[in-house]
Amino acid sequence: MKEILDVLKKENHIVLDSISFSHYQNKTSSAFTSTEPGILFVLEGSLTYQIGEDESRILKVGEYVFYPQGVNVQFEISKKSSTLLFPLSISITEQFVHLLQQHNRFSPSLLENPNRVCILQEPWTVEINILLEKTLVHISKNQPYFVHLALLEIMAYIFPNEHMLSKITYVLDHYLLPVPIRNAESYILQNYHQPIRMKQLTEVTNVSESQLNRMYQRAFQLTPMERVATIRMEQAAQLLRNPSESVTNVALQVGYQSMSAFLQQFKKKYGVSPKEYQTKTNEVNKKVK
């Protein structure tokens, strides 16, 4: 990949088919509100990112972060770093889902429960690395058609199973949600690690508690506060995929001051304790590798 990176770095910033390649000679800061979900790949160097008021996290070369729509994103990018930003527009997401449906790899039931929206940070696989290199070559040759095809392939590796594909259904569904729910979802995603009360949600949505309850029941078959708990549990499950994370630290990161409340809520959703979930998940990951 180094050879093609050296070619692209001469331009510093290239946009093709909404995909952005950027090279930063000096330390740079960037902050924006995401108008659509995105996946950011660190091709060289490193950066720290912050979603909403959550703690800053380091993203190193060989890793990517998936972030949802409607959240405040901040990047502190180290000097001599290169990134590739891939926005998940509604059009490419619909194309991806259509391809999966054509090849019987997508369950219709996922469209009924688009609940998994947690922020995702992971190292990419060898297959994704090959596709990223191809994407960079196509960008250098100004070939948007081939860039588009490569990105669909990358999505197939990032969202390989039903747990991950449910993120895609949320992306599609989010574009159709009423504005009050979109505003509430953005607030929850940026503040799930802090105490959240119904009053705060009604303030950011500018609707009554009863109205917001009805909207959430229609969209998710959950109350707003049940939705908060669901998002916290999804994020906790994601964090527990890291074997070095302690259960106590995970509980704090997703907004639980009471360990017993966290353990009870986690077991209610997943049927096992957080520690059992972490152990089983990492055993599966080792077998896959």
GROMACS .gro file of N, CA and C in nm, residues 120-199:
model
  240
  120LEU      N    1  -1.842   0.163   1.644
  120LEU     CA    2  -1.760   0.044   1.626
  120LEU      C    3  -1.618   0.082   1.588
  121GLN      N    4  -1.521   0.030   1.661
  121GLN     CA    5  -1.380   0.047   1.626
  121GLN      C    6  -1.316  -0.091   1.618
  122GLU      N    7  -1.254  -0.122   1.503
  122GLU     CA    8  -1.193  -0.254   1.487
  122GLU      C    9  -1.074  -0.246   1.392
  123PRO      N   10  -0.981  -0.343   1.405
  123PRO     CA   11  -0.876  -0.354   1.303
  123PRO      C   12  -0.936  -0.416   1.178
  124TRP      N   13  -0.885  -0.379   1.062
  124TRP     CA   14  -0.940  -0.441   0.942
  124TRP      C   15  -0.865  -0.568   0.907
  125THR      N   16  -0.932  -0.651   0.828
  125THR     CA   17  -0.880  -0.783   0.791
  125THR      C   18  -0.787  -0.772   0.670
  126VAL      N   19  -0.721  -0.884   0.639
  126VAL     CA   20  -0.634  -0.890   0.521
  126VAL      C   21  -0.715  -0.861   0.395
  127GLU      N   22  -0.838  -0.916   0.390
  127GLU     CA   23  -0.923  -0.896   0.273
  127GLU      C   24  -0.957  -0.748   0.254
  128ILE      N   25  -0.990  -0.681   0.364
  128ILE     CA   26  -1.021  -0.538   0.356
  128ILE      C   27  -0.898  -0.459   0.314
  129ASN      N   28  -0.781  -0.499   0.363
  129ASN     CA   29  -0.657  -0.430   0.327
  129ASN      C   30  -0.635  -0.435   0.175
  130ILE      N   31  -0.658  -0.551   0.116
  130ILE     CA   32  -0.643  -0.566  -0.030
  130ILE      C   33  -0.741  -0.475  -0.104
  131LEU      N   34  -0.866  -0.472  -0.055
  131LEU     CA   35  -0.968  -0.389  -0.119
  131LEU      C   36  -0.940  -0.240  -0.102
  132LEU      N   37  -0.886  -0.202   0.013
  132LEU     CA   38  -0.850  -0.062   0.034
  132LEU      C   39  -0.740  -0.019  -0.063
  133GLU      N   40  -0.644  -0.108  -0.083
  133GLU     CA   41  -0.536  -0.076  -0.177
  133GLU      C   42  -0.591  -0.059  -0.318
  134LYS      N   43  -0.684  -0.148  -0.357
  134LYS     CA   44  -0.749  -0.136  -0.488
  134LYS      C   45  -0.825  -0.005  -0.500
  135THR      N   46  -0.895   0.031  -0.391
  135THR     CA   47  -0.972   0.156  -0.390
  135THR      C   48  -0.881   0.275  -0.413
  136LEU      N   49  -0.767   0.276  -0.346
  136LEU     CA   50  -0.671   0.387  -0.361
  136LEU      C   51  -0.618   0.395  -0.504
  137VAL      N   52  -0.593   0.280  -0.565
  137VAL     CA   53  -0.547   0.278  -0.705
  137VAL      C   54  -0.655   0.338  -0.795
  138HIS      N   55  -0.781   0.298  -0.773
  138HIS     CA   56  -0.891   0.351  -0.855
  138HIS      C   57  -0.908   0.502  -0.834
  139ILE      N   58  -0.887   0.547  -0.711
  139ILE     CA   59  -0.894   0.692  -0.684
  139ILE      C   60  -0.784   0.765  -0.762
  140SER      N   61  -0.664   0.708  -0.761
  140SER     CA   62  -0.551   0.772  -0.831
  140SER      C   63  -0.575   0.778  -0.981
  141LYS      N   64  -0.653   0.683  -1.034
  141LYS     CA   65  -0.682   0.679  -1.178
  141LYS      C   66  -0.815   0.746  -1.213
  142ASN      N   67  -0.878   0.808  -1.111
  142ASN     CA   68  -1.007   0.875  -1.132
  142ASN      C   69  -1.111   0.779  -1.192
  143GLN      N   70  -1.129   0.665  -1.126
  143GLN     CA   71  -1.224   0.563  -1.172
  143GLN      C   72  -1.336   0.545  -1.069
  144PRO      N   73  -1.435   0.636  -1.066
  144PRO     CA   74  -1.540   0.630  -0.964
  144PRO      C   75  -1.622   0.502  -0.966
  145TYR      N   76  -1.643   0.444  -1.086
  145TYR     CA   77  -1.722   0.321  -1.096
  145TYR      C   78  -1.655   0.209  -1.017
  146PHE      N   79  -1.525   0.192  -1.036
  146PHE     CA   80  -1.453   0.085  -0.967
  146PHE      C   81  -1.437   0.114  -0.817
  147VAL      N   82  -1.427   0.242  -0.782
  147VAL     CA   83  -1.426   0.279  -0.640
  147VAL      C   84  -1.556   0.234  -0.574
  148HIS      N   85  -1.667   0.260  -0.642
  148HIS     CA   86  -1.799   0.224  -0.591
  148HIS      C   87  -1.810   0.073  -0.569
  149LEU      N   88  -1.765  -0.005  -0.667
  149LEU     CA   89  -1.770  -0.151  -0.655
  149LEU      C   90  -1.682  -0.201  -0.540
  150ALA      N   91  -1.564  -0.142  -0.527
  150ALA     CA   92  -1.473  -0.183  -0.419
  150ALA      C   93  -1.534  -0.154  -0.282
  151LEU      N   94  -1.605  -0.043  -0.271
  151LEU     CA   95  -1.666  -0.007  -0.143
  151LEU      C   96  -1.779  -0.103  -0.106
  152LEU      N   97  -1.854  -0.149  -0.204
  152LEU     CA   98  -1.957  -0.250  -0.177
  152LEU      C   99  -1.893  -0.378  -0.124
  153GLU      N  100  -1.778  -0.415  -0.180
  153GLU     CA  101  -1.705  -0.533  -0.131
  153GLU      C  102  -1.655  -0.511   0.011
  154ILE      N  103  -1.602  -0.393   0.038
  154ILE     CA  104  -1.554  -0.362   0.173
  154ILE      C  105  -1.668  -0.374   0.273
  155MET      N  106  -1.786  -0.325   0.236
  155MET     CA  107  -1.903  -0.334   0.325
  155MET      C  108  -1.936  -0.479   0.357
  156ALA      N  109  -1.919  -0.567   0.259
  156ALA     CA  110  -1.949  -0.709   0.281
  156ALA      C  111  -1.858  -0.770   0.387
  157TYR      N  112  -1.734  -0.718   0.398
  157TYR     CA  113  -1.642  -0.769   0.500
  157TYR      C  114  -1.661  -0.700   0.635
  158ILE      N  115  -1.705  -0.575   0.632
  158ILE     CA  116  -1.728  -0.504   0.759
  158ILE      C  117  -1.858  -0.550   0.825
  159PHE      N  118  -1.958  -0.582   0.743
  159PHE     CA  119  -2.089  -0.624   0.795
  159PHE      C  120  -2.115  -0.769   0.752
  160PRO      N  121  -2.039  -0.865   0.809
  160PRO     CA  122  -2.043  -1.003   0.759
  160PRO      C  123  -2.152  -1.091   0.817
  161ASN      N  124  -2.218  -1.047   0.924
  161ASN     CA  125  -2.316  -1.135   0.988
  161ASN      C  126  -2.437  -1.053   1.030
  162GLU      N  127  -2.540  -1.121   1.083
  162GLU     CA  128  -2.665  -1.053   1.112
  162GLU      C  129  -2.650  -0.949   1.223
  163HIS      N  130  -2.559  -0.975   1.318
  163HIS     CA  131  -2.539  -0.876   1.424
  163HIS      C  132  -2.490  -0.745   1.364
  164MET      N  133  -2.394  -0.755   1.273
  164MET     CA  134  -2.339  -0.634   1.211
  164MET      C  135  -2.432  -0.578   1.106
  165LEU      N  136  -2.502  -0.665   1.032
  165LEU     CA  137  -2.593  -0.616   0.929
  165LEU      C  138  -2.707  -0.535   0.986
  166SER      N  139  -2.741  -0.560   1.112
  166SER     CA  140  -2.850  -0.484   1.171
  166SER      C  141  -2.814  -0.336   1.183
  167LYS      N  142  -2.683  -0.305   1.181
  167LYS     CA  143  -2.641  -0.165   1.176
  167LYS      C  144  -2.687  -0.102   1.044
  168ILE      N  145  -2.678  -0.182   0.937
  168ILE     CA  146  -2.717  -0.132   0.806
  168ILE      C  147  -2.867  -0.100   0.802
  169THR      N  148  -2.948  -0.186   0.863
  169THR     CA  149  -3.092  -0.159   0.863
  169THR      C  150  -3.121  -0.031   0.940
  170TYR      N  151  -3.043  -0.006   1.045
  170TYR     CA  152  -3.063   0.118   1.119
  170TYR      C  153  -3.027   0.239   1.033
  171VAL      N  154  -2.921   0.227   0.954
  171VAL     CA  155  -2.882   0.336   0.865
  171VAL      C  156  -2.998   0.370   0.772
  172LEU      N  157  -3.059   0.267   0.712
  172LEU     CA  158  -3.171   0.290   0.621
  172LEU      C  159  -3.290   0.350   0.695
  173ASP      N  160  -3.320   0.293   0.810
  173ASP     CA  161  -3.437   0.336   0.886
  173ASP      C  162  -3.422   0.478   0.938
  174HIS      N  163  -3.300   0.515   0.975
  174HIS     CA  164  -3.277   0.646   1.036
  174HIS      C  165  -3.317   0.760   0.942
  175TYR      N  166  -3.297   0.739   0.811
  175TYR     CA  167  -3.333   0.843   0.715
  175TYR      C  168  -3.484   0.868   0.712
  176LEU      N  169  -3.563   0.769   0.756
  176LEU     CA  170  -3.709   0.779   0.749
  176LEU      C  171  -3.774   0.813   0.882
  177LEU      N  172  -3.696   0.817   0.989
  177LEU     CA  173  -3.753   0.844   1.121
  177LEU      C  174  -3.800   0.989   1.131
  178PRO      N  175  -3.905   1.014   1.212
  178PRO     CA  176  -3.948   1.152   1.235
  178PRO      C  177  -3.835   1.234   1.297
  179VAL      N  178  -3.835   1.363   1.271
  179VAL     CA  179  -3.729   1.452   1.321
  179VAL      C  180  -3.712   1.443   1.473
  180PRO      N  181  -3.820   1.440   1.553
  180PRO     CA  182  -3.801   1.430   1.698
  180PRO      C  183  -3.723   1.305   1.739
  181ILE      N  184  -3.749   1.192   1.674
  181ILE     CA  185  -3.675   1.070   1.708
  181ILE      C  186  -3.530   1.082   1.663
  182ARG      N  187  -3.507   1.139   1.547
  182ARG     CA  188  -3.368   1.156   1.502
  182ARG      C  189  -3.290   1.243   1.600
  183ASN      N  190  -3.355   1.348   1.649
  183ASN     CA  191  -3.289   1.435   1.747
  183ASN      C  192  -3.263   1.362   1.879
  184ALA      N  193  -3.362   1.283   1.923
  184ALA     CA  194  -3.345   1.207   2.047
  184ALA      C  195  -3.235   1.103   2.032
  185GLU      N  196  -3.232   1.034   1.917
  185GLU     CA  197  -3.130   0.933   1.893
  185GLU      C  198  -2.990   0.995   1.895
  186SER      N  199  -2.975   1.111   1.833
  186SER     CA  200  -2.846   1.179   1.834
  186SER      C  201  -2.803   1.213   1.976
  187TYR      N  202  -2.898   1.261   2.055
  187TYR     CA  203  -2.867   1.296   2.194
  187TYR      C  204  -2.826   1.172   2.273
  188ILE      N  205  -2.899   1.064   2.257
  188ILE     CA  206  -2.868   0.940   2.330
  188ILE      C  207  -2.730   0.889   2.291
  189LEU      N  208  -2.701   0.887   2.160
  189LEU     CA  209  -2.574   0.833   2.113
  189LEU      C  210  -2.454   0.916   2.160
  190GLN      N  211  -2.477   1.044   2.183
  190GLN     CA  212  -2.368   1.130   2.228
  190GLN      C  213  -2.355   1.135   2.380
  191ASN      N  214  -2.458   1.088   2.451
  191ASN     CA  215  -2.458   1.103   2.597
  191ASN      C  216  -2.492   0.975   2.673
  192TYR      N  217  -2.489   0.859   2.605
  192TYR     CA  218  -2.529   0.734   2.671
  192TYR      C  219  -2.443   0.700   2.792
  193HIS      N  220  -2.321   0.756   2.796
  193HIS     CA  221  -2.229   0.728   2.907
  193HIS      C  222  -2.258   0.814   3.029
  194GLN      N  223  -2.357   0.905   3.016
  194GLN     CA  224  -2.396   0.992   3.127
  194GLN      C  225  -2.541   0.962   3.165
  195PRO      N  226  -2.587   1.008   3.283
  195PRO     CA  227  -2.728   0.991   3.319
  195PRO      C  228  -2.818   1.061   3.217
  196ILE      N  229  -2.920   0.993   3.170
  196ILE     CA  230  -3.017   1.050   3.075
  196ILE      C  231  -3.156   1.037   3.135
  197ARG      N  232  -3.228   1.147   3.136
  197ARG     CA  233  -3.364   1.149   3.189
  197ARG      C  234  -3.462   1.183   3.077
  198MET      N  235  -3.587   1.144   3.097
  198MET     CA  236  -3.690   1.170   2.998
  198MET      C  237  -3.704   1.320   2.970
  199LYS      N  238  -3.686   1.401   3.073
  199LYS     CA  239  -3.698   1.546   3.057
  199LYS      C  240  -3.597   1.598   2.955
   0.00000   0.00000   0.00000
